[in-house]
Coordinates of N, CA and C in Angstrom, one line a residue:
X139 N -26.6 -23.7 3.4 CA -25.7 -23.7 2.2 C -26.5 -23.1 1.0
X140 N -25.8 -22.3 0.3 CA -26.5 -21.6 -0.9 C -25.6 -21.7 -2.1
X141 N -25.5 -22.9 -2.8 CA -24.6 -23.1 -3.9 C -25.1 -22.3 -5.1
X142 N -24.2 -21.5 -5.7 CA -24.6 -20.7 -6.8 C -24.2 -21.4 -8.1
X143 N -23.2 -22.2 -8.0 CA -22.7 -22.9 -9.2 C -22.3 -24.4 -8.8
X144 N -23.3 -25.2 -8.4 CA -23.0 -26.5 -7.9 C -22.4 -27.5 -8.9
X145 N -22.4 -27.2 -10.1 CA -21.8 -28.1 -11.1 C -20.4 -27.8 -11.4
X146 N -19.9 -26.7 -10.7 CA -18.5 -26.4 -11.0 C -17.6 -27.6 -10.6
X147 N -16.7 -28.0 -11.4 CA -15.7 -29.0 -11.1 C -14.3 -28.6 -11.5
X148 N -13.3 -29.2 -10.9 CA -11.9 -28.9 -11.2 C -11.6 -29.3 -12.6
X149 N -11.2 -28.3 -13.4 CA -10.7 -28.6 -14.8 C -9.5 -27.7 -15.0
X150 N -8.9 -27.9 -16.1 CA -7.7 -27.1 -16.4 C -8.0 -25.6 -16.4
X151 N -9.2 -25.2 -16.7 CA -9.6 -23.8 -16.8 C -10.3 -23.3 -15.6
X152 N -10.5 -24.2 -14.6 CA -11.3 -23.8 -13.4 C -10.6 -22.7 -12.6
X153 N -11.4 -21.8 -11.9 CA -10.7 -20.8 -11.1 C -10.1 -21.4 -9.9
X154 N -9.1 -20.6 -9.3 CA -8.7 -20.9 -8.0 C -9.8 -20.8 -7.0
X155 N -9.7 -21.4 -5.9 CA -10.8 -21.5 -4.9 C -10.4 -21.0 -3.6
X156 N -11.2 -20.1 -3.0 CA -10.9 -19.5 -1.7 C -12.0 -19.8 -0.7
X157 N -11.6 -20.1 0.5 CA -12.5 -20.2 1.7 C -12.2 -19.0 2.5
X158 N -13.3 -18.2 2.8 CA -13.1 -17.0 3.7 C -14.0 -17.2 4.9
X159 N -13.4 -17.4 6.1 CA -14.3 -17.5 7.3 C -14.7 -16.2 7.8
X160 N -15.8 -16.1 8.4 CA -16.4 -14.8 8.9 C -16.6 -13.9 7.8
X161 N -17.1 -14.4 6.7 CA -17.2 -13.5 5.5 C -18.6 -12.9 5.3
X162 N -19.4 -13.0 6.3 CA -20.8 -12.4 6.2 C -20.8 -10.9 6.5
X163 N -19.7 -10.3 6.9 CA -19.7 -8.9 7.2 C -18.3 -8.3 7.4
X164 N -18.2 -7.0 7.5 CA -17.0 -6.3 7.8 C -15.8 -6.7 6.9
X165 N -14.7 -6.9 7.5 CA -13.5 -7.2 6.7 C -13.7 -8.5 5.9
X166 N -14.3 -9.5 6.5 CA -14.5 -10.8 5.8 C -15.3 -10.6 4.5
X167 N -16.3 -9.8 4.6 CA -17.1 -9.5 3.3 C -16.3 -8.8 2.3
X168 N -15.5 -7.8 2.7 CA -14.7 -7.1 1.7 C -13.6 -8.1 1.1
X169 N -13.1 -9.0 1.9 CA -12.1 -10.0 1.4 C -12.8 -10.9 0.4
X170 N -14.0 -11.4 0.7 CA -14.7 -12.3 -0.2 C -15.0 -11.7 -1.5
X171 N -15.5 -10.4 -1.4 CA -15.8 -9.7 -2.7 C -14.6 -9.4 -3.5
X172 N -13.5 -9.1 -2.8 CA -12.2 -8.8 -3.5 C -11.7 -10.0 -4.2
X173 N -11.6 -11.1 -3.5 CA -11.1 -12.3 -4.1 C -12.0 -12.8 -5.2
X174 N -13.3 -12.6 -5.1 CA -14.2 -12.9 -6.2 C -14.0 -12.1 -7.4
X175 N -13.7 -10.8 -7.2 CA -13.4 -9.9 -8.3 C -12.0 -10.3 -9.0
X176 N -11.2 -10.9 -8.2 CA -9.9 -11.4 -8.7 C -10.0 -12.7 -9.5
X177 N -11.2 -13.3 -9.6 CA -11.4 -14.5 -10.3 C -11.5 -15.7 -9.6
X178 N -11.4 -15.7 -8.2 CA -11.4 -16.9 -7.4 C -12.9 -17.3 -7.2
X179 N -13.2 -18.6 -7.2 CA -14.5 -19.0 -6.6 C -14.4 -19.0 -5.1
X180 N -15.4 -18.4 -4.5 CA -15.3 -18.1 -3.1 C -16.4 -18.8 -2.3
X181 N -15.9 -19.5 -1.2 CA -16.8 -20.1 -0.3 C -17.0 -19.1 0.9
X182 N -18.1 -18.6 1.0 CA -18.4 -17.5 2.0 C -18.9 -18.2 3.3
X183 N -18.0 -18.3 4.2 CA -18.4 -18.9 5.5 C -19.1 -17.9 6.4
X184 N -20.1 -18.4 7.1 CA -20.8 -17.5 8.1 C -21.0 -18.4 9.4
X185 N -21.1 -17.7 10.5 CA -21.4 -18.3 11.8 C -22.9 -18.5 12.0
X186 N -23.6 -17.4 12.1 CA -25.0 -17.4 12.3 C -25.8 -16.6 11.3
X187 N -25.2 -15.6 10.7 CA -26.0 -14.7 9.8 C -26.0 -15.2 8.4
X188 N -26.9 -16.1 8.1 CA -27.0 -16.6 6.7 C -27.5 -15.6 5.8
X189 N -28.4 -14.7 6.2 CA -28.9 -13.7 5.3 C -27.8 -12.8 4.8
X190 N -26.9 -12.4 5.7 CA -25.8 -11.5 5.3 C -24.9 -12.2 4.3
X191 N -24.6 -13.5 4.6 CA -23.7 -14.3 3.8 C -24.3 -14.4 2.4
X192 N -25.6 -14.6 2.3 CA -26.3 -14.7 1.0 C -26.1 -13.4 0.2
X193 N -26.2 -12.3 1.0 CA -25.9 -11.0 0.3 C -24.5 -10.9 -0.3
X194 N -23.5 -11.4 0.4 CA -22.2 -11.4 -0.1 C -22.1 -12.3 -1.3
X195 N -22.7 -13.5 -1.3 CA -22.8 -14.3 -2.5 C -23.4 -13.6 -3.7
X196 N -24.5 -12.9 -3.4 CA -25.2 -12.2 -4.5 C -24.3 -11.1 -5.0
X197 N -23.5 -10.4 -4.2 CA -22.6 -9.3 -4.6 C -21.5 -9.9 -5.5
X198 N -21.0 -11.0 -5.1 CA -19.9 -11.7 -5.9 C -20.4 -12.1 -7.2
X199 N -21.6 -12.7 -7.2 CA -22.1 -13.2 -8.5 C -22.6 -12.1 -9.4
X200 N -23.1 -11.0 -8.8 CA -23.6 -9.9 -9.6 C -22.4 -9.2 -10.3
X201 N -21.2 -9.4 -9.7 CA -20.0 -8.8 -10.4 C -19.3 -9.8 -11.3
X202 N -20.0 -10.9 -11.6 CA -19.5 -11.9 -12.5 C -18.7 -13.0 -11.9
X203 N -18.7 -13.1 -10.6 CA -17.9 -14.2 -9.9 C -18.8 -15.4 -9.6
X204 N -18.1 -16.3 -8.8 CA -18.8 -17.5 -8.4 C -18.6 -17.6 -6.9
X205 N -19.7 -17.9 -6.2 CA -19.6 -18.0 -4.7 C -20.7 -18.9 -4.2
X206 N -20.4 -19.4 -3.0 CA -21.3 -20.3 -2.2 C -21.3 -19.9 -0.8
X207 N -22.4 -19.9 -0.1 CA -22.4 -19.6 1.4 C -22.5 -20.9 2.1
X208 N -21.7 -21.1 3.1 CA -21.7 -22.3 4.0 C -21.5 -21.9 5.4
X209 N -22.4 -22.4 6.3 CA -22.3 -22.0 7.7 C -21.6 -23.0 8.6
X210 N -21.3 -22.6 9.8 CA -20.6 -23.5 10.7 C -19.8 -22.8 11.8
X211 N -19.6 -23.4 12.9 CA -18.8 -22.9 14.0 C -17.3 -23.2 13.7
X212 N -16.5 -22.1 13.6 CA -15.1 -22.3 13.2 C -14.3 -23.1 14.2
X213 N -14.8 -23.2 15.5 CA -14.1 -24.0 16.5 C -14.5 -25.5 16.5
X214 N -15.5 -25.8 15.7 CA -16.0 -27.2 15.6 C -15.3 -27.9 14.4
X215 N -14.5 -28.9 14.7 CA -13.7 -29.5 13.7 C -14.6 -30.2 12.7
X216 N -15.7 -30.8 13.1 CA -16.6 -31.5 12.2 C -17.2 -30.5 11.2
X217 N -17.7 -29.4 11.7 CA -18.3 -28.4 10.9 C -17.3 -27.8 9.9
X218 N -16.1 -27.6 10.3 CA -15.1 -27.1 9.4 C -14.6 -28.1 8.4
X219 N -14.6 -29.4 8.8 CA -14.3 -30.4 7.8 C -15.3 -30.5 6.7
X220 N -16.6 -30.3 7.1 CA -17.7 -30.2 6.2 C -17.6 -29.0 5.3
X221 N -17.1 -27.9 5.8 CA -16.9 -26.7 5.0 C -15.9 -27.0 3.9
X222 N -14.7 -27.5 4.3 CA -13.7 -27.8 3.3 C -14.2 -28.9 2.3
X223 N -14.9 -29.9 2.8 CA -15.5 -30.9 1.9 C -16.4 -30.3 0.8
X224 N -17.2 -29.3 1.3 CA -18.1 -28.6 0.3 C -17.3 -27.9 -0.8
X225 N -16.3 -27.2 -0.3 CA -15.4 -26.5 -1.3 C -14.9 -27.5 -2.3
X226 N -14.4 -28.6 -1.9 CA -13.8 -29.6 -2.8 C -14.9 -30.2 -3.7
X227 N -16.1 -30.5 -3.1 CA -17.1 -31.1 -3.9 C -17.6 -30.2 -5.0
X228 N -17.8 -28.9 -4.7 CA -18.3 -27.9 -5.7 C -17.3 -27.5 -6.7
X229 N -16.0 -27.3 -6.2 CA -15.0 -26.6 -7.0 C -13.8 -27.4 -7.3
X230 N -13.6 -28.5 -6.7 CA -12.5 -29.4 -7.0 C -11.3 -29.3 -6.1
X231 N -11.3 -28.4 -5.1 CA -10.1 -28.2 -4.2 C -10.1 -26.9 -3.6
X232 N -9.1 -26.6 -2.8 CA -8.9 -25.3 -2.1 C -7.5 -24.7 -2.4
X233 N -7.5 -23.5 -2.7 CA -6.2 -22.8 -3.0 C -5.8 -21.7 -2.0
X234 N -6.8 -21.1 -1.5 CA -6.6 -20.0 -0.5 C -7.6 -20.1 0.6
X235 N -7.1 -19.9 1.8 CA -7.9 -19.9 3.0 C -7.6 -18.6 3.8
X236 N -8.7 -17.9 4.1 CA -8.5 -16.6 4.8 C -9.4 -16.7 6.1
X237 N -8.7 -16.6 7.3 CA -9.4 -16.7 8.6 C -9.7 -15.3 9.1
X238 N -10.9 -14.7 8.7 CA -11.2 -13.4 9.3 C -12.1 -13.6 10.5
X239 N -12.7 -14.8 10.8 CA -13.6 -15.0 11.9 C -13.0 -14.6 13.2
X240 N -13.6 -13.8 14.0 CA -13.1 -13.5 15.3 C -14.1 -12.7 16.1
X241 N -13.9 -12.6 17.4 CA -14.7 -11.8 18.3 C -13.7 -10.9 19.1
X242 N -14.2 -9.8 19.6 CA -13.4 -8.9 20.4 C -14.3 -8.4 21.5
X243 N -13.9 -8.7 22.7 CA -14.6 -8.3 24.0 C -13.5 -7.5 24.8
X244 N -13.8 -6.3 25.1 CA -12.8 -5.4 25.7 C -13.1 -5.2 27.2
X245 N -12.0 -5.2 28.0 CA -12.1 -5.0 29.4 C -10.7 -4.9 30.0
X246 N -10.5 -4.1 31.0 CA -9.2 -4.2 31.7 C -9.0 -5.6 32.2
X247 N -7.8 -6.1 32.2 CA -7.5 -7.5 32.5 C -8.0 -7.8 33.9
X248 N -7.8 -6.9 34.8 CA -8.2 -7.2 36.2 C -9.7 -7.3 36.4
X249 N -10.5 -6.8 35.4 CA -11.9 -6.9 35.5 C -12.6 -7.8 34.5
X250 N -11.8 -8.5 33.7 CA -12.4 -9.3 32.6 C -13.1 -10.5 33.2
X251 N -14.3 -10.7 32.7 CA -15.1 -11.9 33.0 C -14.4 -13.1 32.3
X252 N -14.0 -14.1 33.0 CA -13.2 -15.2 32.4 C -14.1 -15.9 31.3
X253 N -15.4 -15.9 31.5 CA -16.3 -16.5 30.4 C -16.1 -15.8 29.1
X254 N -15.9 -14.4 29.2 CA -15.6 -13.7 27.9 C -14.2 -14.1 27.3
X255 N -13.2 -14.3 28.2 CA -11.9 -14.7 27.7 C -12.1 -16.1 27.0
X256 N -12.8 -17.0 27.7 CA -13.0 -18.3 27.1 C -13.7 -18.2 25.7
X257 N -14.7 -17.3 25.6 CA -15.4 -17.2 24.3 C -14.4 -16.7 23.2
X258 N -13.6 -15.7 23.6 CA -12.6 -15.2 22.6 C -11.6 -16.3 22.2
X259 N -11.1 -17.0 23.2 CA -10.1 -18.0 23.0 C -10.7 -19.1 22.1
X260 N -12.0 -19.5 22.3 CA -12.6 -20.5 21.5 C -12.6 -20.1 20.0
X261 N -13.1 -18.9 19.8 CA -13.2 -18.5 18.4 C -11.9 -18.1 17.8
X262 N -11.2 -17.2 18.5 CA -10.0 -16.6 17.9 C -8.8 -17.6 17.8
X263 N -8.6 -18.4 18.8 CA -7.5 -19.3 18.9 C -7.8 -20.7 18.4
X264 N -8.8 -21.3 19.1 CA -9.2 -22.7 18.6 C -9.7 -22.6 17.2
X265 N -10.6 -21.7 16.9 CA -11.1 -21.6 15.6 C -10.1 -21.4 14.5
X266 N -9.1 -20.5 14.7 CA -8.0 -20.4 13.8 C -7.2 -21.6 13.7
X267 N -7.0 -22.3 14.8 CA -6.2 -23.5 14.8 C -6.9 -24.6 14.0
X268 N -8.2 -24.8 14.2 CA -9.0 -25.8 13.5 C -8.9 -25.6 12.0
X269 N -9.2 -24.3 11.6 CA -9.2 -24.0 10.1 C -7.8 -24.1 9.6
X270 N -6.8 -23.7 10.3 CA -5.4 -23.7 9.8 C -4.9 -25.2 9.6
X271 N -5.3 -26.0 10.6 CA -5.0 -27.5 10.5 C -5.6 -28.1 9.2
X272 N -6.8 -27.8 8.9 CA -7.5 -28.3 7.7 C -6.8 -27.7 6.5
X273 N -6.5 -26.4 6.5 CA -5.8 -25.8 5.4 C -4.5 -26.5 5.1
X274 N -3.7 -26.7 6.2 CA -2.4 -27.4 6.1 C -2.5 -28.8 5.4
X275 N -3.6 -29.4 5.6 CA -3.8 -30.8 5.1 C -4.3 -30.7 3.6
X276 N -5.0 -29.7 3.2 CA -5.7 -29.7 1.9 C -5.3 -28.7 0.9
X277 N -4.6 -27.6 1.3 CA -4.3 -26.6 0.3 C -3.5 -27.2 -0.9
X278 N -3.8 -26.8 -2.1 CA -3.1 -27.3 -3.2 C -1.8 -26.5 -3.4
X279 N -0.9 -27.1 -4.3 CA 0.4 -26.4 -4.6 C 0.1 -25.0 -5.1
X280 N 0.9 -24.1 -4.5 CA 0.7 -22.7 -4.9 C -0.3 -22.0 -4.0
X281 N -0.8 -22.7 -3.0 CA -1.8 -22.1 -2.1 C -1.3 -21.1 -1.1
X282 N -2.3 -20.5 -0.4 CA -2.0 -19.5 0.6 C -3.0 -19.6 1.8
X283 N -2.4 -19.6 3.0 CA -3.3 -19.5 4.2 C -3.0 -18.1 4.8
X284 N -4.0 -17.4 5.1 CA -3.9 -16.0 5.6 C -4.7 -15.9 6.9
X285 N -4.1 -15.8 8.0 CA -4.8 -15.7 9.3 C -4.9 -14.2 9.7
X286 N -5.6 -13.9 10.7 CA -5.8 -12.5 11.1 C -5.3 -12.3 12.6
X287 N -4.4 -11.3 12.7 CA -4.0 -10.9 14.0 C -4.5 -9.5 14.2
X288 N -3.8 -8.6 14.9 CA -4.2 -7.3 15.2 C -3.0 -6.4 15.5
X289 N -3.0 -5.2 15.1 CA -1.9 -4.3 15.4 C -1.9 -3.9 16.9
X290 N -2.9 -4.3 17.7 CA -2.9 -4.0 19.1 C -1.8 -4.8 19.8
X291 N -1.3 -5.9 19.2 CA -0.2 -6.6 19.8 C 1.1 -5.8 19.9
X292 N 1.2 -4.7 19.0 CA 2.3 -3.7 19.1 C 1.9 -2.5 19.9
X293 N 0.6 -2.1 19.8 CA 0.2 -0.8 20.4 C 0.0 -0.9 21.9
X294 N -0.3 -2.1 22.4 CA -0.5 -2.3 23.9 C -1.5 -1.3 24.5
X295 N -2.7 -1.3 23.8 CA -3.7 -0.4 24.3 C -4.5 -1.0 25.5
X296 N -4.7 -0.2 26.5 CA -5.5 -0.7 27.7 C -6.9 -1.2 27.2
X297 N -7.4 -2.2 27.9 CA -8.7 -2.9 27.7 C -8.6 -3.9 26.6
X298 N -7.5 -4.0 25.8 CA -7.4 -4.9 24.7 C -6.5 -6.1 25.1
X299 N -6.2 -6.3 26.4 CA -5.2 -7.3 26.8 C -5.6 -8.7 26.4
X300 N -6.8 -9.1 26.7 CA -7.3 -10.5 26.5 C -7.4 -10.7 25.0
X301 N -7.9 -9.8 24.3 CA -8.1 -9.9 22.8 C -6.7 -10.0 22.1
X302 N -5.8 -9.1 22.6 CA -4.4 -9.2 22.0 C -3.7 -10.5 22.3
X303 N -4.0 -11.0 23.5 CA -3.4 -12.3 23.9 C -3.9 -13.4 22.9
X304 N -5.1 -13.4 22.5 CA -5.6 -14.4 21.6 C -4.9 -14.3 20.2
X305 N -4.7 -13.0 19.8 CA -4.1 -12.8 18.5 C -2.6 -13.0 18.6
X306 N -1.9 -12.9 19.7 CA -0.6 -13.3 19.9 C -0.4 -14.8 19.6
X307 N -1.4 -15.6 20.1 CA -1.4 -17.0 19.9 C -1.5 -17.3 18.4
X308 N -2.4 -16.5 17.7 CA -2.6 -16.7 16.3 C -1.3 -16.5 15.5
X309 N -0.6 -15.4 15.9 CA 0.7 -15.1 15.2 C 1.7 -16.3 15.4
X310 N 1.8 -16.8 16.6 CA 2.7 -17.9 16.9 C 2.4 -19.1 16.1
X311 N 1.2 -19.5 16.0 CA 0.9 -20.7 15.2 C 1.0 -20.5 13.7
X312 N 0.8 -19.3 13.3 CA 0.9 -18.9 11.9 C 2.4 -19.0 11.4
X313 N 3.3 -18.4 12.2 CA 4.7 -18.4 11.8 C 5.3 -19.8 11.9
X314 N 4.9 -20.6 12.9 CA 5.4 -22.0 13.0 C 4.9 -22.8 11.8
X315 N 3.6 -22.7 11.5 CA 3.0 -23.5 10.5 C 3.7 -23.2 9.1
X316 N 4.1 -21.9 8.9 CA 4.8 -21.6 7.6 C 6.0 -22.5 7.5
X317 N 6.7 -22.7 8.5 CA 8.0 -23.5 8.5 C 7.7 -25.0 8.5
X318 N 6.6 -25.4 9.1 CA 6.2 -26.8 9.0 C 5.8 -27.3 7.6
X319 N 5.4 -26.3 6.8 CA 4.9 -26.6 5.4 C 6.1 -26.5 4.4
X320 N 7.3 -26.5 4.9 CA 8.4 -26.4 3.9 C 8.3 -27.5 2.9
X321 N 8.5 -27.1 1.6 CA 8.5 -28.0 0.5 C 7.1 -28.2 -0.1
X322 N 6.1 -27.6 0.5 CA 4.7 -27.7 -0.1 C 4.4 -26.6 -1.1
X323 N 5.2 -25.6 -1.2 CA 4.8 -24.4 -2.0 C 3.5 -23.8 -1.6
X324 N 3.3 -23.7 -0.3 CA 2.1 -23.1 0.3 C 2.6 -22.0 1.3
X325 N 2.2 -20.8 1.1 CA 2.6 -19.7 2.0 C 1.6 -19.6 3.2
X326 N 2.1 -19.1 4.3 CA 1.3 -18.9 5.5 C 1.7 -17.6 6.2
X327 N 0.7 -16.7 6.2 CA 1.0 -15.4 6.8 C -0.2 -14.9 7.6
X328 N 0.0 -13.8 8.3 CA -1.0 -13.2 9.1 C -1.1 -11.7 8.7
X329 N -2.3 -11.2 8.6 CA -2.6 -9.8 8.4 C -3.0 -9.2 9.8
X330 N -2.4 -8.1 10.2 CA -2.7 -7.4 11.5 C -3.2 -6.0 11.2
X331 N -4.6 -5.9 11.1 CA -5.2 -4.6 10.8 C -5.0 -3.7 12.0
X332 N -5.0 -2.4 11.7 CA -5.1 -1.4 12.7 C -6.6 -1.0 12.9
X333 N -6.9 0.1 13.5 CA -8.3 0.5 13.6 C -9.0 0.6 12.3
X334 N -10.0 -0.1 12.1 CA -10.7 -0.3 10.8 C -12.2 0.0 11.0
X335 N -12.8 0.7 10.2 CA -14.2 1.2 10.3 C -15.1 0.0 10.0
X336 N -15.3 -0.9 11.0 CA -16.2 -2.0 10.9 C -17.1 -1.9 12.2
X337 N -18.3 -2.6 12.2 CA -19.1 -2.6 13.4 C -18.3 -3.1 14.6
X338 N -17.5 -4.1 14.4 CA -16.7 -4.7 15.5 C -15.9 -3.6 16.2
X339 N -15.3 -2.7 15.4 CA -14.5 -1.6 16.0 C -15.3 -0.4 16.5
X340 N -16.3 0.0 15.7 CA -17.0 1.2 16.0 C -18.1 1.1 17.1
X341 N -18.7 -0.1 17.3 CA -19.8 -0.2 18.2 C -19.3 0.2 19.6
X342 N -20.1 1.1 20.2 CA -19.9 1.5 21.6 C -18.8 2.6 21.8
X343 N -18.2 3.1 20.7 CA -17.2 4.1 20.9 C -17.8 5.5 20.5
X344 N -17.7 6.5 21.4 CA -18.1 7.8 21.1 C -17.4 8.4 19.8
X345 N -18.0 9.3 19.1 CA -17.4 9.9 17.9 C -16.1 10.5 18.2
X346 N -16.0 11.2 19.4 CA -14.7 11.9 19.7 C -13.6 10.9 19.9
X347 N -13.9 9.7 20.4 CA -12.9 8.7 20.6 C -12.4 8.2 19.2
X348 N -13.4 7.9 18.3 CA -13.1 7.5 17.0 C -12.2 8.5 16.3
X349 N -12.6 9.7 16.4 CA -11.8 10.8 15.7 C -10.4 10.9 16.3
X350 N -10.2 10.7 17.6 CA -8.9 10.8 18.2 C -8.0 9.6 17.7
X351 N -8.6 8.4 17.6 CA -7.9 7.3 17.1 C -7.4 7.5 15.6
X352 N -8.4 8.0 14.8 CA -8.1 8.2 13.4 C -6.9 9.2 13.2
X353 N -6.9 10.2 14.1 CA -5.9 11.3 14.0 C -4.5 10.7 14.3
X354 N -4.4 9.6 14.9 CA -3.0 9.0 15.3 C -2.3 8.4 14.1
X355 N -3.0 8.2 13.0 CA -2.4 7.6 11.8 C -1.8 8.7 10.9
X356 N -0.7 8.6 10.3 CA -0.1 9.6 9.4 C -1.1 9.9 8.3
X357 N -1.9 9.0 7.9 CA -2.9 9.3 6.9 C -4.2 9.9 7.4
X358 N -4.3 10.1 8.7 CA -5.4 10.9 9.2 C -6.8 10.3 9.1
X359 N -6.9 8.9 9.0 CA -8.2 8.3 8.9 C -8.1 6.9 9.5
X360 N -9.3 6.3 9.7 CA -9.3 4.9 10.0 C -9.1 4.1 8.7
X361 N -8.7 2.8 8.9 CA -8.7 2.0 7.7 C -10.1 1.6 7.3
X362 N -10.3 1.0 6.1 CA -11.5 0.5 5.7 C -11.4 -1.0 5.4
X363 N -12.5 -1.7 5.4 CA -12.4 -3.1 5.0 C -11.7 -3.3 3.7
X364 N -11.9 -2.4 2.7 CA -11.3 -2.6 1.4 C -9.8 -2.5 1.5
X365 N -9.3 -1.6 2.4 CA -7.8 -1.5 2.6 C -7.3 -2.8 3.1
X366 N -7.9 -3.5 4.0 CA -7.5 -4.8 4.5 C -7.6 -5.8 3.4
X367 N -8.6 -5.8 2.6 CA -8.8 -6.8 1.6 C -7.7 -6.7 0.5
X368 N -7.2 -5.5 0.3 CA -6.0 -5.3 -0.6 C -4.8 -6.1 -0.1
X369 N -4.6 -6.0 1.2 CA -3.4 -6.7 1.7 C -3.6 -8.2 1.6
X370 N -4.8 -8.7 1.8 CA -5.1 -10.1 1.7 C -5.0 -10.6 0.2
X371 N -5.5 -9.8 -0.7 CA -5.4 -10.1 -2.1 C -3.9 -10.2 -2.6
X372 N -3.1 -9.4 -2.0 CA -1.6 -9.4 -2.3 C -1.1 -10.8 -1.8
X373 N -1.4 -11.1 -0.6 CA -0.8 -12.4 -0.1 C -1.4 -13.6 -0.7
X374 N -2.7 -13.5 -1.2 CA -3.3 -14.6 -1.8 C -2.9 -14.8 -3.3
X375 N -2.4 -13.7 -3.9 CA -2.0 -13.7 -5.3 C -0.5 -13.5 -5.6
X376 N -0.1 -12.3 -5.8 CA 1.3 -12.1 -6.3 C 2.3 -12.2 -5.2
X377 N 1.9 -12.1 -3.9 CA 2.9 -12.1 -2.9 C 3.5 -13.4 -2.5
X378 N 4.0 -14.2 -3.5 CA 4.4 -15.5 -3.2 C 5.8 -15.6 -2.4
X379 N 6.5 -14.5 -2.4 CA 7.8 -14.5 -1.7 C 7.7 -13.9 -0.3
X380 N 6.4 -13.6 0.1 CA 6.2 -13.2 1.5 C 5.6 -14.5 2.2
X381 N 6.3 -15.0 3.2 CA 5.9 -16.2 3.8 C 6.4 -16.2 5.3
X382 N 5.6 -16.7 6.2 CA 5.9 -16.7 7.6 C 6.1 -15.3 8.2
X383 N 5.2 -14.4 7.8 CA 5.3 -13.0 8.2 C 3.9 -12.5 8.8
X384 N 4.0 -11.4 9.6 CA 2.8 -10.7 10.0 C 2.8 -9.3 9.3
X385 N 1.8 -9.1 8.4 CA 1.8 -7.9 7.7 C 0.9 -6.9 8.4
X386 N 1.4 -5.8 8.8 CA 0.7 -4.8 9.6 C 0.0 -3.8 8.6
X387 N -1.3 -4.0 8.4 CA -2.1 -3.1 7.6 C -2.8 -2.1 8.4
X388 N -2.1 -1.0 8.8 CA -2.6 -0.1 9.8 C -2.4 1.4 9.5
X389 N -2.0 1.7 8.3 CA -1.8 3.1 8.0 C -0.7 3.8 8.7
X390 N 0.2 3.1 9.4 CA 1.3 3.7 10.1 C 1.0 4.1 11.5
X391 N -0.1 3.7 12.1 CA -0.5 4.1 13.5 C 0.5 3.8 14.5
X392 N 0.7 4.6 15.4 CA 1.7 4.4 16.5 C 1.2 4.8 17.8

């Protein structure tokens, strides 16, 4: 844990507070930095890469924001309870939770090692459930929970079957939770990125394959982490009338 402003307490003028899981790189980093620039105090969650999480904290604070790095396994309910407790101790509460933590292991369904399926299920499904459950219990009035799905649930691309299955589960729990929180003034949505230029997507793909995928979007390019962070910032801030939805941030790919 790397508290930058450990004396911060909830006051009438205190900023809103966001927890971003998987914030040490890729889309999670862009989300954390964007929410920090929007004036939220950000708890930068990481799984193993503390050094990268500290870099995100440094970037947020260098831009005038407030941030803290906290590690832990998203599928471990005790570790995540400690994460939420840290946010409350340092900043007085939690207003926004963004679940970007996830892993993607690709294989045709007939050939997939079931150990890989179990790994994805543990992080993508159980991890999202654990964090969503804590968010449902602790988010303050006016809060927002934003989970992460994938546009592959629509595109049905070969080798993505097991990964898409985990994200289908995320969508189901997200939409149901939005309705279970009726009367709380808390929104629950999912963002479903399309192909986005992150290491998770780019690793192992030949340049020709990447170019072919980019050409399928009407905008003629891959998404960027900042593109996805814009969608999250909308749902975390002004998008209060969007609730119980899956927002496809994919440039129109088909």
